[in-house]
PDB file of N, CA and C in Angstrom:
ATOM      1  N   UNK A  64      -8.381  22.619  -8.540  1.00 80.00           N
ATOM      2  CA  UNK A  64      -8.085  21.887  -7.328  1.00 80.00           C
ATOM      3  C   UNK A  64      -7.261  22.803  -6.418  1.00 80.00           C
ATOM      4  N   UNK A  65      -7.486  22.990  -5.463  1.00 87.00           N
ATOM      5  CA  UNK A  65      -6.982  23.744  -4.458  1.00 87.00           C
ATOM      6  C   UNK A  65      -5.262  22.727  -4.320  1.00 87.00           C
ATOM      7  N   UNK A  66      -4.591  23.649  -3.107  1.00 90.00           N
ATOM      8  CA  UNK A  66      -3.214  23.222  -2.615  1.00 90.00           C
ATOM      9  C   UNK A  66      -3.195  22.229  -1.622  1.00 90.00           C
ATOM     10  N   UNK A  67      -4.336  22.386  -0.888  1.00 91.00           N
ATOM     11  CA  UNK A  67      -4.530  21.207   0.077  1.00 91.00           C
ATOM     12  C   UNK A  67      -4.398  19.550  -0.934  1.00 91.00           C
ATOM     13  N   UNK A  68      -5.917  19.798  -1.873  1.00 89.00           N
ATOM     14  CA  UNK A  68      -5.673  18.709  -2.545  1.00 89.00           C
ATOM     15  C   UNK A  68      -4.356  17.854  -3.502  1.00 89.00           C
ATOM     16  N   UNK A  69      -3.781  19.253  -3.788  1.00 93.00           N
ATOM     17  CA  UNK A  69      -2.677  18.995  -4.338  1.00 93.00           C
ATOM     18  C   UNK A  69      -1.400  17.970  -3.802  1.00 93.00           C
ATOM     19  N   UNK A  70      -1.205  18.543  -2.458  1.00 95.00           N
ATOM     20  CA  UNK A  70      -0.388  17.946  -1.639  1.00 95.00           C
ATOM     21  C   UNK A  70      -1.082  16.451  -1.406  1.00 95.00           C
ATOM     22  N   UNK A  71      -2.272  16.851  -0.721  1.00 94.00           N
ATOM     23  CA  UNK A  71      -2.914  15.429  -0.592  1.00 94.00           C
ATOM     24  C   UNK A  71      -2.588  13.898  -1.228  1.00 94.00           C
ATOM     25  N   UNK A  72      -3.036  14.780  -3.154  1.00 94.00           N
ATOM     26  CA  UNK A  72      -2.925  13.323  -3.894  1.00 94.00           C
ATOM     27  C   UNK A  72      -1.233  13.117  -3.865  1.00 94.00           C
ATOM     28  N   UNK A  73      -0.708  14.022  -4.209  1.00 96.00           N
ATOM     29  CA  UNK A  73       0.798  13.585  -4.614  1.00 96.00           C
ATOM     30  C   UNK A  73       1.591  12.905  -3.558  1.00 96.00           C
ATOM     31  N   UNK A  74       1.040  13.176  -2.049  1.00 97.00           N
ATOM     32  CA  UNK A  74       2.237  12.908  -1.151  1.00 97.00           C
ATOM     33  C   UNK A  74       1.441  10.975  -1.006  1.00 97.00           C
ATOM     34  N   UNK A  75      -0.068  11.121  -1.581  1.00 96.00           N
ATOM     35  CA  UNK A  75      -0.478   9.628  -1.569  1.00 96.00           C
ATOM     36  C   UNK A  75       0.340   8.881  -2.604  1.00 96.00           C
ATOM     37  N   UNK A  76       0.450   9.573  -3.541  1.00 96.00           N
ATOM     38  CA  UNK A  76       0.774   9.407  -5.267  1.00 96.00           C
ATOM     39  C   UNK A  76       2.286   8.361  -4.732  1.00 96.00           C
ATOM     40  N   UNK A  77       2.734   9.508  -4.217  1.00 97.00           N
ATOM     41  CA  UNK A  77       4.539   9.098  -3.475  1.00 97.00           C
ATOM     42  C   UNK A  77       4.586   8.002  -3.029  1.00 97.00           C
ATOM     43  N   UNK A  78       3.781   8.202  -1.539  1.00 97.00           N
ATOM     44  CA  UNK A  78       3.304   6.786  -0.440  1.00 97.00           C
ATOM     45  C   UNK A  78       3.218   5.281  -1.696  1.00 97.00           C
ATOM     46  N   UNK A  79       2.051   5.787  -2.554  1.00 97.00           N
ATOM     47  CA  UNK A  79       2.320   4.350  -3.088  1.00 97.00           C
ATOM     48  C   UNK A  79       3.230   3.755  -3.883  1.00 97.00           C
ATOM     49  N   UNK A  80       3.757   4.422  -4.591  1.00 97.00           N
ATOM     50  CA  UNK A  80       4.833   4.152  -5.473  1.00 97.00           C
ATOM     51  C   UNK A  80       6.182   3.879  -5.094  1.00 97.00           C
ATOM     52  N   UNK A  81       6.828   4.422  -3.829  1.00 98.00           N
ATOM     53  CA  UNK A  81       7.426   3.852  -3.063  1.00 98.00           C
ATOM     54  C   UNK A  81       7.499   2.737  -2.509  1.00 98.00           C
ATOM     55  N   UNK A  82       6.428   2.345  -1.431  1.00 97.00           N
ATOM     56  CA  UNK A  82       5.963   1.403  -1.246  1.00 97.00           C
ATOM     57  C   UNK A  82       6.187  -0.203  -1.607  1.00 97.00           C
ATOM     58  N   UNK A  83       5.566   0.273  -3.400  1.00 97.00           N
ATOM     59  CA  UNK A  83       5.102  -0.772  -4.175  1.00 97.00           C
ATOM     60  C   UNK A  83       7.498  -1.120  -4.896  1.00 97.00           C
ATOM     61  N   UNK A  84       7.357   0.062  -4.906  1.00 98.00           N
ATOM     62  CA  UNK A  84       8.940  -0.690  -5.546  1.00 98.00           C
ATOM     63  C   UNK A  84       9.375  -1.006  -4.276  1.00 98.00           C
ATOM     64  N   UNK A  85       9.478  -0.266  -3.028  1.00 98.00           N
ATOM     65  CA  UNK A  85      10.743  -1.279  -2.030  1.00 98.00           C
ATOM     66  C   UNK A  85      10.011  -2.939  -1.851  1.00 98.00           C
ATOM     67  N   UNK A  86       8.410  -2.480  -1.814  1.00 97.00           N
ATOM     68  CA  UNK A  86       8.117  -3.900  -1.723  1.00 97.00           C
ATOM     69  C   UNK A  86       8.502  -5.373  -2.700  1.00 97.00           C
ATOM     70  N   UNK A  87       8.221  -4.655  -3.521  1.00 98.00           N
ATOM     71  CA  UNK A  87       8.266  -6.112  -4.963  1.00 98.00           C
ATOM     72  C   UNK A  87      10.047  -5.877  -4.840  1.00 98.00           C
ATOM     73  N   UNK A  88      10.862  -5.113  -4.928  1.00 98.00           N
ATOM     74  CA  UNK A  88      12.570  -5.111  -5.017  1.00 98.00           C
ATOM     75  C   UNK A  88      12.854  -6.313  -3.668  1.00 98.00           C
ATOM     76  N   UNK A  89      11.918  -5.890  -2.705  1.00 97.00           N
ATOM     77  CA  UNK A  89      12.539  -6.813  -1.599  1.00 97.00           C
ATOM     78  C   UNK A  89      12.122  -8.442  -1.821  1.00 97.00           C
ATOM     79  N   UNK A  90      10.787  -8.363  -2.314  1.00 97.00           N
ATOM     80  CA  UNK A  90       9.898  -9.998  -2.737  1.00 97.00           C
ATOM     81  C   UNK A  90      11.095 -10.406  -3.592  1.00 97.00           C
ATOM     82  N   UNK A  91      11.691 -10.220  -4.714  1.00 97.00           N
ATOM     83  CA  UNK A  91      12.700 -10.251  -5.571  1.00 97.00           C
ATOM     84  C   UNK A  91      13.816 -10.365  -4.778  1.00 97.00           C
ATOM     85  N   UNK A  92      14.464 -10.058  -3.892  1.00 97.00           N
ATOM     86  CA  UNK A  92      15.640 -10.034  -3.260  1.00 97.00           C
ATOM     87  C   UNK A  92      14.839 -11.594  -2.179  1.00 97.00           C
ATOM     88  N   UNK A  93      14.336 -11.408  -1.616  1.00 97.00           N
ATOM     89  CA  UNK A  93      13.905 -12.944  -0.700  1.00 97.00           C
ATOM     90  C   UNK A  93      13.221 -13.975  -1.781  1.00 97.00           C
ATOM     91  N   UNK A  94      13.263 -13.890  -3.204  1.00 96.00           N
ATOM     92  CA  UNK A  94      13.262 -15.062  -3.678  1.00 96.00           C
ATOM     93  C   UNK A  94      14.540 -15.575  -4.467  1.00 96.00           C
ATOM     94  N   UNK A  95      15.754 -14.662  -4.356  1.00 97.00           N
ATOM     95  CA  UNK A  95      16.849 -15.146  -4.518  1.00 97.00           C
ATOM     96  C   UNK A  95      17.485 -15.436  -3.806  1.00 97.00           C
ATOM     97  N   UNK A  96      17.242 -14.944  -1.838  1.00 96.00           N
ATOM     98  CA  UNK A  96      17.975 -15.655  -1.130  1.00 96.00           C
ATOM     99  C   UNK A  96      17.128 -16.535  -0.212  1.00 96.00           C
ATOM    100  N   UNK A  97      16.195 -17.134  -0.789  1.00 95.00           N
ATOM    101  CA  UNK A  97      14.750 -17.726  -0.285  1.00 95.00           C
ATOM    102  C   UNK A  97      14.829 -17.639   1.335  1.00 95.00           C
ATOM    103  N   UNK A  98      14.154 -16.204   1.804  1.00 94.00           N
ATOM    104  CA  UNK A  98      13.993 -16.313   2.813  1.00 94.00           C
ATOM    105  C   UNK A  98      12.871 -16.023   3.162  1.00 94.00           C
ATOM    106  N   UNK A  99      12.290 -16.583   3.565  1.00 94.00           N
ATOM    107  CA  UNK A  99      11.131 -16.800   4.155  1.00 94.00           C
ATOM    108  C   UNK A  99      10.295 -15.229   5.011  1.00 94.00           C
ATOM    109  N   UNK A 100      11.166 -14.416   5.906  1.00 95.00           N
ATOM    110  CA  UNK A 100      10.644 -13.643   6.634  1.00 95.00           C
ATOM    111  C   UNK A 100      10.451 -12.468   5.857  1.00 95.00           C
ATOM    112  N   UNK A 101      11.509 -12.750   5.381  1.00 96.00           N
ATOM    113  CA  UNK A 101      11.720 -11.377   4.403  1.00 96.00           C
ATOM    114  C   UNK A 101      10.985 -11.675   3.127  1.00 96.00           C
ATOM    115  N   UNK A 102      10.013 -12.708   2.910  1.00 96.00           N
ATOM    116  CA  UNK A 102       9.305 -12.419   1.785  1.00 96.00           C
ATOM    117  C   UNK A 102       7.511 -11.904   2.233  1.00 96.00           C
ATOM    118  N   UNK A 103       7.695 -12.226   3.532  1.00 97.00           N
ATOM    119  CA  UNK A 103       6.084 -11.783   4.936  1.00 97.00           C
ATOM    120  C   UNK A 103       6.362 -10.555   4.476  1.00 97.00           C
ATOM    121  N   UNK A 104       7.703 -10.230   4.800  1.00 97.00           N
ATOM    122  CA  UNK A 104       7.539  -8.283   5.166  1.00 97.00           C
ATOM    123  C   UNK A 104       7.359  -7.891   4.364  1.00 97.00           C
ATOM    124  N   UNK A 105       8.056  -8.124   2.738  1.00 97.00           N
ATOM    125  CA  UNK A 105       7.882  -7.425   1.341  1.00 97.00           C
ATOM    126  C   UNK A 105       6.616  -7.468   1.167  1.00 97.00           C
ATOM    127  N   UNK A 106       5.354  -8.672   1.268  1.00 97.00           N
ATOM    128  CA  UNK A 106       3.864  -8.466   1.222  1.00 97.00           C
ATOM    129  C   UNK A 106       3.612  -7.169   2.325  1.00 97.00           C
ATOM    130  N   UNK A 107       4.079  -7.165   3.307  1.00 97.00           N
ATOM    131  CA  UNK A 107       3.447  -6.130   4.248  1.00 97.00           C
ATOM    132  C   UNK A 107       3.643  -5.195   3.821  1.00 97.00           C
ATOM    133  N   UNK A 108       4.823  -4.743   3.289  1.00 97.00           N
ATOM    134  CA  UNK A 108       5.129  -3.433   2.224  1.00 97.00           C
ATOM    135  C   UNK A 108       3.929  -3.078   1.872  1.00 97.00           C
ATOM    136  N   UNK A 109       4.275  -3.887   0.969  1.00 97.00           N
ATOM    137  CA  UNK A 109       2.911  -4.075  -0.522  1.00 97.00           C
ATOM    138  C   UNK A 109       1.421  -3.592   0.266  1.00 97.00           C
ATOM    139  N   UNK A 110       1.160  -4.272   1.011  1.00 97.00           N
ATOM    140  CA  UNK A 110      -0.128  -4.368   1.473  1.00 97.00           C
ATOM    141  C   UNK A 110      -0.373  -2.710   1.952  1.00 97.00           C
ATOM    142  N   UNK A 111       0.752  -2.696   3.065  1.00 97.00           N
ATOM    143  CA  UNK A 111       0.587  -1.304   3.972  1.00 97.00           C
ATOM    144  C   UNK A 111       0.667   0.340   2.793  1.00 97.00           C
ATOM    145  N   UNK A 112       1.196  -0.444   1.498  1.00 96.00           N
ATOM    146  CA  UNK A 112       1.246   0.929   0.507  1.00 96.00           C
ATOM    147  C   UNK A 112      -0.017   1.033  -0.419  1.00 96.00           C
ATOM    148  N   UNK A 113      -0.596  -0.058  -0.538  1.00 96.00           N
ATOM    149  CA  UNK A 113      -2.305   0.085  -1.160  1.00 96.00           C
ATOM    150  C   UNK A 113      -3.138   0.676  -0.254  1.00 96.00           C
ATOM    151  N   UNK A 114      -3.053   0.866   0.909  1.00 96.00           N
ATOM    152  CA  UNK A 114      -3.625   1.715   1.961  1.00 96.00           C
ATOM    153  C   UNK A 114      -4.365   3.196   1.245  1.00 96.00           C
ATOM    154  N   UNK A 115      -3.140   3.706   0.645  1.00 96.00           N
ATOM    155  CA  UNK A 115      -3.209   4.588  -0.426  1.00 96.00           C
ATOM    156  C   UNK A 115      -4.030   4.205  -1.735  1.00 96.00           C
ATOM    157  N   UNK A 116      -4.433   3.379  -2.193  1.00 96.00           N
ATOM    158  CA  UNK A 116      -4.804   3.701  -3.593  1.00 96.00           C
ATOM    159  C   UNK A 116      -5.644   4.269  -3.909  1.00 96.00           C
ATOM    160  N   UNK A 117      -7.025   4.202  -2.645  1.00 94.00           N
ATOM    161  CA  UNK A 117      -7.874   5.211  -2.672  1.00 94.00           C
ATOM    162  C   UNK A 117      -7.729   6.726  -2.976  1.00 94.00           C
ATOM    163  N   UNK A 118      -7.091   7.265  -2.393  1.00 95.00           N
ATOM    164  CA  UNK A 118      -6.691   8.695  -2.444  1.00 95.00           C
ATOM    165  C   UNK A 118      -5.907   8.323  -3.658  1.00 95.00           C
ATOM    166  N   UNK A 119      -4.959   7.920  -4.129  1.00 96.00           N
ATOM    167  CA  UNK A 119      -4.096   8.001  -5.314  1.00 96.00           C
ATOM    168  C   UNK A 119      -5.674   7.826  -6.595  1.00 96.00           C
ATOM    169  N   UNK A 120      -5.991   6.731  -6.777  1.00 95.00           N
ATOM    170  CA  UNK A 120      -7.266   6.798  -7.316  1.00 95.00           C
ATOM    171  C   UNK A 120      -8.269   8.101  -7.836  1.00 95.00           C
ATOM    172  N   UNK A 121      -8.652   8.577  -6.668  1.00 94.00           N
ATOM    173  CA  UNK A 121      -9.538   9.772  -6.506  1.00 94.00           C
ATOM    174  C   UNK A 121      -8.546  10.916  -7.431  1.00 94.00           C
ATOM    175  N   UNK A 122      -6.932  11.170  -6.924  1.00 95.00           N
ATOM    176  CA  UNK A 122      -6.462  12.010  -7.320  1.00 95.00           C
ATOM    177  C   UNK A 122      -6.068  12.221  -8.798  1.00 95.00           C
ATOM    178  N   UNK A 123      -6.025  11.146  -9.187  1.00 95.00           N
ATOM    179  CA  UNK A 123      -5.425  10.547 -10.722  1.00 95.00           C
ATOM    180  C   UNK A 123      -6.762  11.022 -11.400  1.00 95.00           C
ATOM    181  N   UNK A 124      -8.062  10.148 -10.732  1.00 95.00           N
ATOM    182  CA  UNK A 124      -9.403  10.745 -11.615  1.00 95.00           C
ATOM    183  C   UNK A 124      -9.971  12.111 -11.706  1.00 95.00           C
ATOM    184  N   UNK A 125      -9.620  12.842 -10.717  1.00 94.00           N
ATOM    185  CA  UNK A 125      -9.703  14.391 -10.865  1.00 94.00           C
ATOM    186  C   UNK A 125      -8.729  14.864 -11.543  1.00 94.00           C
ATOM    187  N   UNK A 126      -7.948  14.600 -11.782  1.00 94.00           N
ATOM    188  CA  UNK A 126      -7.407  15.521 -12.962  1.00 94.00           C
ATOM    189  C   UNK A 126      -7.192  14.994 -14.323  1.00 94.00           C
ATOM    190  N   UNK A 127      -7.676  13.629 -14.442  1.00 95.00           N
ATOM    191  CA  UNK A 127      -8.328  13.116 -16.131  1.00 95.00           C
ATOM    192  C   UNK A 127      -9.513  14.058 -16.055  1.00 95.00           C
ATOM    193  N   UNK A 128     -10.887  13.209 -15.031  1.00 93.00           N
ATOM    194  CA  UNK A 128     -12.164  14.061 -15.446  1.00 93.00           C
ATOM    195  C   UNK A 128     -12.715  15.069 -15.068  1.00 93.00           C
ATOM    196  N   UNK A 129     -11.709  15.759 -13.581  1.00 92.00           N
ATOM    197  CA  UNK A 129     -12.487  16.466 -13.451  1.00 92.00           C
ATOM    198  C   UNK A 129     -13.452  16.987 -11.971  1.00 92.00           C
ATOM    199  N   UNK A 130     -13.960  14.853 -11.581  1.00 92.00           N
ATOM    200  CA  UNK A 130     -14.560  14.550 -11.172  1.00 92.00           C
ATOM    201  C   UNK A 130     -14.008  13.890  -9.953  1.00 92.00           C
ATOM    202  N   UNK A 131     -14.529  13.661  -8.819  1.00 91.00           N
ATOM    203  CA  UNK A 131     -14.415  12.593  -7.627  1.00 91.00           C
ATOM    204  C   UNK A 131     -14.949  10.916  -7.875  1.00 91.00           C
ATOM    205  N   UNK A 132     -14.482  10.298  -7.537  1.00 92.00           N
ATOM    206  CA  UNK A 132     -14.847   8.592  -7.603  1.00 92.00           C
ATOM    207  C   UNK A 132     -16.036   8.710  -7.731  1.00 92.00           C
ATOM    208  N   UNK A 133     -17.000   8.233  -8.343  1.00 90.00           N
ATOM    209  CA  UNK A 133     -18.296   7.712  -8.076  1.00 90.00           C
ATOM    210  C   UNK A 133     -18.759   6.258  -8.303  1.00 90.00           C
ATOM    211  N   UNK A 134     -19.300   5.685  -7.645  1.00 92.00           N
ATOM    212  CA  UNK A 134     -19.594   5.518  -6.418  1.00 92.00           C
ATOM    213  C   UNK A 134     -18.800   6.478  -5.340  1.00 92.00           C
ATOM    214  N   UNK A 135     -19.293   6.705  -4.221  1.00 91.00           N
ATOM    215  CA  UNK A 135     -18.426   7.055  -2.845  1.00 91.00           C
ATOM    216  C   UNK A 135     -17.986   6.132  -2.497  1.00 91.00           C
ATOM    217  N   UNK A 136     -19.003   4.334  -1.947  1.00 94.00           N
ATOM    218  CA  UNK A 136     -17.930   3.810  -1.506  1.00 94.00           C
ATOM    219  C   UNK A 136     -17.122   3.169  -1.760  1.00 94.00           C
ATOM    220  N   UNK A 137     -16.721   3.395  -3.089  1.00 94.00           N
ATOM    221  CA  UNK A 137     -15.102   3.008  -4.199  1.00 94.00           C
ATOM    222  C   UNK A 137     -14.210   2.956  -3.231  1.00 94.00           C
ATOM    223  N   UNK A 138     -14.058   4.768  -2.819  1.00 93.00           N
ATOM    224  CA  UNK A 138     -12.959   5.078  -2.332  1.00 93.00           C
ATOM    225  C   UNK A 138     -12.625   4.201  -1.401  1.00 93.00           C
ATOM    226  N   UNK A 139     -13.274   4.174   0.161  1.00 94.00           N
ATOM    227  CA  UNK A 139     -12.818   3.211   1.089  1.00 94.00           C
ATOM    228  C   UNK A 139     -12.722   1.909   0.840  1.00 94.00           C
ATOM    229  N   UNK A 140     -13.635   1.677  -0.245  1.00 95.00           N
ATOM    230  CA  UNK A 140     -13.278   0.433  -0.148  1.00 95.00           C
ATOM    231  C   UNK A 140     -12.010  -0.041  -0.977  1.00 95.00           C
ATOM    232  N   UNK A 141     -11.225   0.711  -1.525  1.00 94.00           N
ATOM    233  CA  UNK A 141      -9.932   0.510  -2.454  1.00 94.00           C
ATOM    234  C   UNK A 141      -9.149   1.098  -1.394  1.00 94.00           C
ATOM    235  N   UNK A 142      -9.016   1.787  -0.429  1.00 94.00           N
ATOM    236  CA  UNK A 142      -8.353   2.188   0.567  1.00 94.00           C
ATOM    237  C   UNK A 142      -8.097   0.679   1.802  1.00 94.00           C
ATOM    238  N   UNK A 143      -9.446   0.314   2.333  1.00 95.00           N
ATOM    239  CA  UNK A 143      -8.962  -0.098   3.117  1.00 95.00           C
ATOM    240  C   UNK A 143      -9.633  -1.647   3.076  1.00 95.00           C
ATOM    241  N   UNK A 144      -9.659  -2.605   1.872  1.00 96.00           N
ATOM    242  CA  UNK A 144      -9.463  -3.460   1.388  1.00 96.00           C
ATOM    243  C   UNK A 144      -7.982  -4.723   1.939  1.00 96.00           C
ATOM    244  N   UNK A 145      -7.172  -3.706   1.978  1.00 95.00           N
ATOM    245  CA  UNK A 145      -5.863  -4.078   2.055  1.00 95.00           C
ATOM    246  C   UNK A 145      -5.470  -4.425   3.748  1.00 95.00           C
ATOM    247  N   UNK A 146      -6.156  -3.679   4.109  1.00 96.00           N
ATOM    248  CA  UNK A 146      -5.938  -3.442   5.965  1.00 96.00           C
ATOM    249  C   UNK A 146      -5.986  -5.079   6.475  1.00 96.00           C
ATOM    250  N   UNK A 147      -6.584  -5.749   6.442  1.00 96.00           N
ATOM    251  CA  UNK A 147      -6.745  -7.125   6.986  1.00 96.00           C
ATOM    252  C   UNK A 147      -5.810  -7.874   6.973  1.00 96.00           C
ATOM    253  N   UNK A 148      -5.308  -7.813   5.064  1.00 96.00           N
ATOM    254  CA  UNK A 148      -4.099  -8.839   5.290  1.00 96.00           C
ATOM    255  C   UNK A 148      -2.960  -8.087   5.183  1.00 96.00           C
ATOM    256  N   UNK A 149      -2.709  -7.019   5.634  1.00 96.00           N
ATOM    257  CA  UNK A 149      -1.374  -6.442   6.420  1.00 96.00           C
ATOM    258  C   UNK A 149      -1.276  -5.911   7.658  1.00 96.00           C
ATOM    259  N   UNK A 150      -2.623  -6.321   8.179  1.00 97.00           N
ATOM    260  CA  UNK A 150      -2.376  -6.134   9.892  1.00 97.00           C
ATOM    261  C   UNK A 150      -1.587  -7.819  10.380  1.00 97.00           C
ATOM    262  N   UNK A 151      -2.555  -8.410   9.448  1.00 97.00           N
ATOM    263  CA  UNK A 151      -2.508 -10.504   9.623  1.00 97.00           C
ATOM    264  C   UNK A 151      -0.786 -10.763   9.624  1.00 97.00           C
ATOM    265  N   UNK A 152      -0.412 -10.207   8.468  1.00 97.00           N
ATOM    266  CA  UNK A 152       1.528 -10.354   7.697  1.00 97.00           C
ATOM    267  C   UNK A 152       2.139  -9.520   8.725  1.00 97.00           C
ATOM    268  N   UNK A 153       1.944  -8.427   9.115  1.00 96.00           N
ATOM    269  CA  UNK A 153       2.328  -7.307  10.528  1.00 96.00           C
ATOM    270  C   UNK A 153       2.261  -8.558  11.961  1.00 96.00           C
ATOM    271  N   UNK A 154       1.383  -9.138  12.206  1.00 97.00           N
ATOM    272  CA  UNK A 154       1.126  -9.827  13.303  1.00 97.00           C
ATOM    273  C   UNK A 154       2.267 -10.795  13.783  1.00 97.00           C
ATOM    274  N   UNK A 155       2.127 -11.623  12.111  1.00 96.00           N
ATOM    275  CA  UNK A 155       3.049 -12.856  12.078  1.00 96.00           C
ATOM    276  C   UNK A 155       3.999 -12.353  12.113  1.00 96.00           C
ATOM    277  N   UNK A 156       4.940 -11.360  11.356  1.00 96.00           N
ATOM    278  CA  UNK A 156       5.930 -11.335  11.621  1.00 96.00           C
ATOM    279  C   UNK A 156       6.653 -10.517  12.857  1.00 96.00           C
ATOM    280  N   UNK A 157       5.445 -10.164  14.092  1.00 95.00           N
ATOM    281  CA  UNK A 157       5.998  -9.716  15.278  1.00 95.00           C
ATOM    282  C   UNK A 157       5.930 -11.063  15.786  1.00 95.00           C
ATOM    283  N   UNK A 158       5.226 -11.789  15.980  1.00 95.00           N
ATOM    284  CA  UNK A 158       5.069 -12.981  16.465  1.00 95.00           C
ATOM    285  C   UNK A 158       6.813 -14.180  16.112  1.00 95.00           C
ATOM    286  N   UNK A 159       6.864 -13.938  14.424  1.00 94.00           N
ATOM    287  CA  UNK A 159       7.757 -14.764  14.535  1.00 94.00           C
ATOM    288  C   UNK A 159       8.907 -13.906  15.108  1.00 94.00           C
ATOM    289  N   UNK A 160       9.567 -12.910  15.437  1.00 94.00           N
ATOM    290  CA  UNK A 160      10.443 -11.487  15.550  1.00 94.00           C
ATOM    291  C   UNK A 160      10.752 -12.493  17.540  1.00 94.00           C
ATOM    292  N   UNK A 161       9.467 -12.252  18.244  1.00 95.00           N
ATOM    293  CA  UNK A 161       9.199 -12.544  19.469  1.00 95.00           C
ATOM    294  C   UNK A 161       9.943 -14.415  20.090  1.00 95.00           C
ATOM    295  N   UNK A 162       8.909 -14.805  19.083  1.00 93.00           N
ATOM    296  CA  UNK A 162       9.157 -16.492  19.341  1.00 93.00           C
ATOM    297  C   UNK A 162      10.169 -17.129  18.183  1.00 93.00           C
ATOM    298  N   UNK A 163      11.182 -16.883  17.707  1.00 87.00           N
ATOM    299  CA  UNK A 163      11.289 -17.703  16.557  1.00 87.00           C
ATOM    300  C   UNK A 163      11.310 -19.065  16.994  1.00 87.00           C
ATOM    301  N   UNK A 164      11.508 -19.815  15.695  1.00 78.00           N
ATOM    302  CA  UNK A 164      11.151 -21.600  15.251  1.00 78.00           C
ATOM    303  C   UNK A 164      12.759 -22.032  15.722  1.00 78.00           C
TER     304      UNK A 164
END
């Protein structure tokens, strides 16, 4: 695997794993102080860091087999699967940010 790829998977590798802990630490923190907004954003976390799993995916399986995803459209579709309902959780919570209740 070249250096390009290298950087590639790992800085995805990062992206998600980050992500996924501030997200679920924060879901966990807004279900002990049940707040409501702050449990939207921890999904948006979540959501906006699976963005990545594609590339994390691909990168993890090349260096078990070897090989690239097959199927091809695995990849995007484990990439951008996620896009819908964290543009939707992104929306609402500019919306509620704008208008609150």
């Amino acid at each position: 695997m070249d250096p390009l790829g290298w950087l590639n998977g790992i800085s995805a590798m990062g992206v998600l794993t980050i992500n996924l802990i501030i997200g679920f630490f924060s879901l966990y923190k807004a279900s002990k102080l049940k707040a409501k907004l702050l449990t939207v954003t921890s999904l948006t976390i979540i959501f906006v860091g699976l963005l990545w799993l594609g590339p994390t995916t691909d990168f993890l399986k090349i260096l078990i087999t070897e090989t690239n995803i097959e199927p091809v459209w695995v990849y995007p579709l484990l990439s951008y699967m996620w896009a819908a309902a964290g543009i939707t959780l992104g929306m609402y919570i500019g919306g509620e940010l704008l208008m609150p209740k």
